[in-house]
CSV table of C-alpha atoms and ligand atoms in Angstrom, one decimal:
chain,number,residue,atom,x,y,z
A,265,MET,CA,-0.1,0.1,0.0
A,266,SER,CA,1.4,3.3,-1.0
A,267,ARG,CA,0.8,6.3,1.0
A,268,ILE,CA,1.7,9.6,0.0
A,269,PRO,CA,4.4,11.1,2.4
A,270,LEU,CA,3.4,14.2,4.3
A,271,ILE,CA,5.8,16.8,5.7
A,272,ALA,CA,3.9,19.4,7.7
A,273,GLY,CA,5.6,22.2,9.4
A,274,ASN,CA,4.0,23.5,12.8
A,275,TRP,CA,5.3,27.2,13.3
A,276,LYS,CA,3.6,27.3,16.6
A,277,MET,CA,3.6,30.8,17.9
A,278,ASN,CA,6.3,32.1,15.8
A,279,ASN,CA,6.5,34.4,12.5
A,280,THR,CA,4.6,37.6,11.7
A,281,ARG,CA,3.1,38.4,8.4
A,282,LYS,CA,6.5,39.9,7.2
A,283,GLU,CA,8.1,37.0,8.5
A,284,THR,CA,5.9,34.2,7.0
A,285,LEU,CA,6.7,36.3,3.3
A,286,ASP,CA,10.2,36.0,4.1
A,287,PHE,CA,10.1,32.6,4.8
A,288,LEU,CA,7.7,31.8,1.7
A,289,SER,CA,10.0,33.8,-0.7
A,290,SER,CA,12.7,31.9,0.0
A,291,PHE,CA,11.2,28.4,0.3
A,292,LEU,CA,8.6,28.2,-2.4
A,293,PRO,CA,11.0,28.3,-5.5
A,294,LYS,CA,12.8,25.5,-4.1
A,295,ALA,CA,9.7,23.6,-3.0
A,296,GLU,CA,8.5,23.1,-6.7
A,297,ASN,CA,10.9,20.0,-7.5
A,298,LEU,CA,9.8,18.0,-4.2
A,299,SER,CA,7.8,15.0,-4.6
A,300,VAL,CA,6.1,14.7,-1.3
A,301,GLU,CA,3.0,16.5,0.2
A,302,ILE,CA,4.0,19.7,2.1
A,303,VAL,CA,2.0,21.5,4.4
A,304,ILE,CA,3.0,24.7,6.6
A,305,CYS,CA,0.7,25.7,9.6
A,306,PRO,CA,1.5,29.5,10.6
A,307,PRO,CA,-0.5,30.8,13.4
A,308,PHE,CA,-4.1,32.5,12.5
A,309,THR,CA,-2.8,35.9,11.8
A,310,SER,CA,-0.5,34.8,8.9
A,311,LEU,CA,-2.9,32.2,7.2
A,312,ASN,CA,-4.3,34.9,5.0
A,313,THR,CA,-0.9,36.3,3.9
A,314,ALA,CA,0.5,32.7,3.4
A,315,ALA,CA,-2.8,31.5,1.4
A,316,GLU,CA,-2.3,34.3,-0.9
A,317,LYS,CA,1.3,33.4,-1.5
A,318,LEU,CA,0.8,29.7,-1.8
A,319,GLU,CA,-1.9,30.3,-4.6
A,320,GLY,CA,-1.0,28.0,-7.3
A,321,THR,CA,1.9,26.4,-5.6
A,322,LYS,CA,2.0,22.6,-4.5
A,323,VAL,CA,2.5,23.7,-0.6
A,324,LYS,CA,-0.7,23.5,1.2
A,325,LEU,CA,-1.8,25.4,4.3
A,326,GLY,CA,-2.9,24.2,7.7
A,327,ALA,CA,-4.5,25.7,10.9
A,328,GLN,CA,-3.0,25.0,14.3
A,329,ASN,CA,-6.3,24.7,16.1
A,330,MET,CA,-10.1,25.3,15.5
A,331,HIS,CA,-13.5,25.3,17.5
A,332,TRP,CA,-15.7,22.8,16.6
A,333,GLU,CA,-18.6,25.1,15.9
A,334,GLU,CA,-19.3,27.1,13.1
A,335,ASN,CA,-20.0,30.3,14.8
A,336,GLY,CA,-21.1,32.0,18.1
A,337,ALA,CA,-20.2,33.3,21.6
A,338,PHE,CA,-16.7,31.4,22.0
A,339,THR,CA,-14.3,34.6,22.6
A,340,GLY,CA,-11.0,34.0,21.1
A,341,GLU,CA,-12.0,31.0,18.9
A,342,VAL,CA,-11.8,30.4,15.0
A,343,SER,CA,-14.1,28.2,13.3
A,344,PRO,CA,-14.0,25.3,10.6
A,345,LEU,CA,-15.9,27.9,8.3
A,346,MET,CA,-13.4,30.6,9.0
A,347,LEU,CA,-10.4,28.4,8.1
A,348,LYS,CA,-12.3,26.9,5.0
A,349,GLU,CA,-12.8,30.5,3.8
A,350,ILE,CA,-9.2,31.6,3.7
A,351,PRO,CA,-8.5,28.3,2.4
A,352,CYS,CA,-7.2,26.1,4.8
A,353,ASP,CA,-6.8,22.3,3.7
A,354,TYR,CA,-5.5,21.1,6.9
A,355,VAL,CA,-5.9,21.8,10.8
A,356,ILE,CA,-3.8,20.4,13.7
A,357,ILE,CA,-6.0,19.0,16.4
A,358,GLY,CA,-5.4,18.0,20.1
A,359,HIS,CA,-1.5,19.1,20.1
A,360,SER,CA,0.4,18.2,23.2
A,361,GLU,CA,0.9,22.0,23.9
A,362,ARG,CA,-3.1,22.7,23.6
A,363,ARG,CA,-3.8,19.5,25.7
A,364,GLN,CA,-1.2,20.7,28.4
A,365,TYR,CA,-1.9,24.4,28.3
A,366,PHE,CA,-5.4,25.2,27.0
A,367,ALA,CA,-7.2,22.1,28.6
A,368,GLU,CA,-8.0,20.2,25.4
A,369,THR,CA,-9.4,16.8,26.1
A,370,ASP,CA,-10.2,13.6,24.4
A,371,GLU,CA,-13.5,14.9,24.1
A,372,THR,CA,-12.7,18.3,22.6
A,373,VAL,CA,-10.3,16.5,20.2
A,374,ASN,CA,-12.9,13.9,19.2
A,375,ASN,CA,-15.5,17.0,18.6
A,376,LYS,CA,-12.9,19.0,16.5
A,377,ILE,CA,-12.1,16.1,14.4
A,378,LYS,CA,-15.7,15.3,13.3
A,379,SER,CA,-16.1,19.1,12.8
A,380,ALA,CA,-13.2,19.4,10.7
A,381,ILE,CA,-14.0,16.5,8.3
A,382,GLU,CA,-17.6,17.8,7.9
A,383,HIS,CA,-16.0,21.0,7.0
A,384,ASN,CA,-13.8,19.3,4.3
A,385,LEU,CA,-10.6,20.2,6.5
A,386,THR,CA,-7.9,17.4,6.9
A,387,PRO,CA,-7.3,16.9,10.6
A,388,ILE,CA,-3.7,16.4,11.8
A,389,VAL,CA,-4.7,14.5,15.3
A,390,CYS,CA,-1.7,14.6,17.5
A,391,VAL,CA,-1.4,11.6,20.2
A,392,GLY,CA,1.7,11.2,22.3
A,393,GLU,CA,2.9,10.1,25.8
A,394,THR,CA,4.9,12.0,28.7
A,395,LEU,CA,8.2,10.9,30.0
A,396,ALA,CA,6.9,9.8,33.0
A,397,GLN,CA,4.3,7.3,31.2
A,398,ARG,CA,7.1,6.1,28.9
A,399,GLU,CA,9.3,5.2,32.2
A,400,GLU,CA,6.4,3.6,33.6
A,401,GLY,CA,6.0,1.4,30.5
A,402,ILE,CA,2.3,2.6,29.5
A,403,THR,CA,3.1,4.3,26.3
A,404,LEU,CA,1.3,1.9,24.2
A,405,ASP,CA,-1.7,1.7,26.5
A,406,PHE,CA,-1.9,5.4,26.7
A,407,VAL,CA,-1.4,6.4,22.8
A,408,MET,CA,-3.9,3.7,21.9
A,409,GLY,CA,-6.4,5.3,24.5
A,410,GLN,CA,-6.2,8.3,23.1
A,411,VAL,CA,-6.7,7.0,19.4
A,412,GLU,CA,-9.7,5.2,20.5
A,413,LYS,CA,-11.3,8.2,22.0
A,414,ALA,CA,-10.4,10.4,19.1
A,415,LEU,CA,-12.0,8.0,16.9
A,416,LYS,CA,-15.3,7.7,18.8
A,417,ASP,CA,-18.3,7.9,16.4
A,418,VAL,CA,-16.0,8.8,13.5
A,419,ALA,CA,-17.5,6.4,10.5
A,420,ALA,CA,-14.9,4.4,8.6
A,421,GLU,CA,-15.2,6.4,5.3
A,422,ASP,CA,-14.4,9.4,7.3
A,423,ALA,CA,-11.4,7.9,9.6
A,424,LYS,CA,-9.6,7.2,6.2
A,425,LYS,CA,-9.3,11.1,6.0
A,426,ILE,CA,-7.4,11.6,9.0
A,427,VAL,CA,-3.9,11.8,9.5
A,428,PHE,CA,-2.2,10.9,12.8
A,429,ALA,CA,0.9,12.3,14.3
A,430,TYR,CA,2.7,10.5,17.0
A,431,GLU,CA,4.4,13.1,19.1
A,432,PRO,CA,6.1,11.8,22.4
A,433,ILE,CA,5.9,15.1,24.6
A,434,TRP,CA,9.6,14.3,25.9
A,435,ALA,CA,10.8,14.6,22.2
A,436,ILE,CA,9.1,17.9,21.4
A,437,GLY,CA,11.6,20.8,21.6
A,438,THR,CA,14.2,19.0,23.4
A,439,GLY,CA,16.4,17.8,20.7
A,440,LYS,CA,15.7,14.3,21.8
A,441,THR,CA,14.1,12.3,19.1
A,442,ALA,CA,12.5,8.9,19.7
A,443,SER,CA,14.4,6.3,17.8
A,444,ALA,CA,13.2,5.3,14.4
A,445,SER,CA,12.4,1.9,15.8
A,446,ASP,CA,10.7,3.4,19.1
A,447,ALA,CA,8.6,5.6,16.9
A,448,GLN,CA,7.8,2.7,14.4
A,449,GLU,CA,6.8,0.6,17.3
A,450,VAL,CA,4.3,3.1,18.2
A,451,ILE,CA,3.1,4.1,15.1
A,452,GLY,CA,2.8,0.4,13.9
A,453,ALA,CA,0.6,-0.1,17.1
A,454,ILE,CA,-1.8,2.8,16.3
A,455,ARG,CA,-2.1,1.2,12.6
A,456,ASN,CA,-2.8,-1.9,14.1
A,457,LYS,CA,-5.5,0.0,16.4
A,458,ILE,CA,-7.2,1.5,13.5
A,459,GLU,CA,-7.6,-2.3,11.9
A,460,GLU,CA,-8.8,-3.1,14.9
A,461,LEU,CA,-11.4,-0.5,15.1
A,462,TYR,CA,-12.2,-0.7,11.7
A,463,ASP,CA,-10.8,-2.8,9.0
A,464,LYS,CA,-7.5,-3.4,6.9
A,465,ASP,CA,-8.7,-1.1,4.2
A,466,VAL,CA,-8.9,2.0,6.6
A,467,ALA,CA,-5.6,1.2,8.3
A,468,ASP,CA,-3.9,1.0,5.1
A,469,VAL,CA,-4.8,4.5,3.8
A,470,VAL,CA,-4.6,6.3,7.0
A,471,ARG,CA,-1.4,8.5,7.2
A,472,ILE,CA,0.7,8.3,10.5
A,473,LEU,CA,3.4,11.0,11.0
A,474,TYR,CA,6.1,11.1,13.5
A,475,GLY,CA,6.8,14.5,15.5
A,476,GLY,CA,9.2,15.4,18.1
A,477,SER,CA,12.7,16.8,17.1
A,478,VAL,CA,12.8,16.1,13.7
A,479,LYS,CA,15.5,17.5,11.7
A,480,PRO,CA,17.6,17.0,8.6
A,481,GLU,CA,20.0,14.5,10.2
A,482,ASN,CA,17.2,12.3,11.1
A,483,ILE,CA,14.6,12.3,8.7
A,484,LYS,CA,15.8,9.6,6.3
A,485,GLU,CA,16.1,7.1,9.1
A,486,LEU,CA,12.7,7.6,10.3
A,487,MET,CA,11.1,7.6,6.8
A,488,ALA,CA,12.8,4.3,6.2
A,489,GLU,CA,10.4,2.6,8.8
A,490,ASP,CA,7.3,0.8,7.3
A,491,ASP,CA,4.4,2.7,9.0
A,492,ILE,CA,6.0,6.2,9.3
A,493,ASP,CA,4.4,8.4,6.4
A,494,GLY,CA,6.0,11.6,7.3
A,495,ALA,CA,6.7,14.2,10.0
A,496,LEU,CA,5.0,17.0,11.9
A,497,VAL,CA,8.1,19.3,12.4
A,498,GLY,CA,8.2,22.2,14.9
A,499,GLY,CA,11.5,24.1,15.3
A,500,ALA,CA,13.3,22.9,12.0
A,501,SER,CA,10.2,24.0,10.0
A,502,LEU,CA,10.8,27.6,10.9
A,503,LYS,CA,14.0,28.2,8.7
A,504,PRO,CA,13.6,27.7,4.9
A,505,ASP,CA,16.7,25.6,4.7
A,506,SER,CA,16.3,23.3,7.4
A,507,PHE,CA,12.3,22.7,6.5
A,508,TYR,CA,13.6,22.1,2.6
A,509,ALA,CA,16.4,19.6,3.8
A,510,ILE,CA,13.7,17.7,5.6
A,511,CYS,CA,11.2,17.9,3.0
A,512,SER,CA,13.7,16.6,0.4
A,513,PHE,CA,14.8,13.5,2.2
A,514,ASN,CA,14.1,11.2,-0.6
A,515,ILE,CA,15.9,13.4,-3.3
B,198,PGA,P1,9.6,20.1,17.5
B,198,PGA,O1,7.9,20.3,17.6
B,198,PGA,O2,10.0,19.7,16.3
B,198,PGA,O3,10.2,21.6,17.5
B,198,PGA,O4,10.2,18.9,18.4
B,198,PGA,C1,7.1,19.4,17.1
B,198,PGA,C2,5.9,19.6,17.3
B,198,PGA,O5,5.4,20.1,18.5
B,198,PGA,O6,4.8,19.5,16.5
């Protein structure tokens, strides 16, 4: 089963509109010869600027979060309709920083996934364990629990549209990458879990990324694993050169 590799840049709370334009002016000319699917996820304030610059290119646009309702009294939130209008193609859901600092729960993650799919946005759903959970030996149980709760009441045809990102929290922004085989172990287990919840057909098409200190030096090794379909890249996606080096891992 061949799944198209996906490299997504999660800029987090970085890059003003001017910095977004500077990044894209340098990155886009080089990106034309890349064969993987590429997504950048700037902060909300830069989405519009990025969308104008990305028009007619192969690079796609994603947001870093959204509310599940279309509109209403939710001060500070952004809705799927608003993202679609930009237009965004992707939205990151349930990043560990949002779970940790902004009280995202498995339930809100599930609501957001269903809403994203309904609005034709591809959710990139983040799951991953803490260092304490890894040391306790409960990584697989914990992550499979997150996957199962994320997929509650999601139909098989919709589940196929989801991208998962396995991001061990201890590897995010720390310079510590999970070894390729550790990442494969969890990502392979996620694929098995999807097969158990649906069937092989669904499990074969869902793309599962690895995230956590991905850089040009380790991307090849990660991508060589059977079940790893790409990467969600934080720090190394902020510089056009390092992001390009990651996106061109197969050239
Ligand atoms: P990092 O972040 O690449 O800086 O570790 C990854 C992420 O949080 O998505």
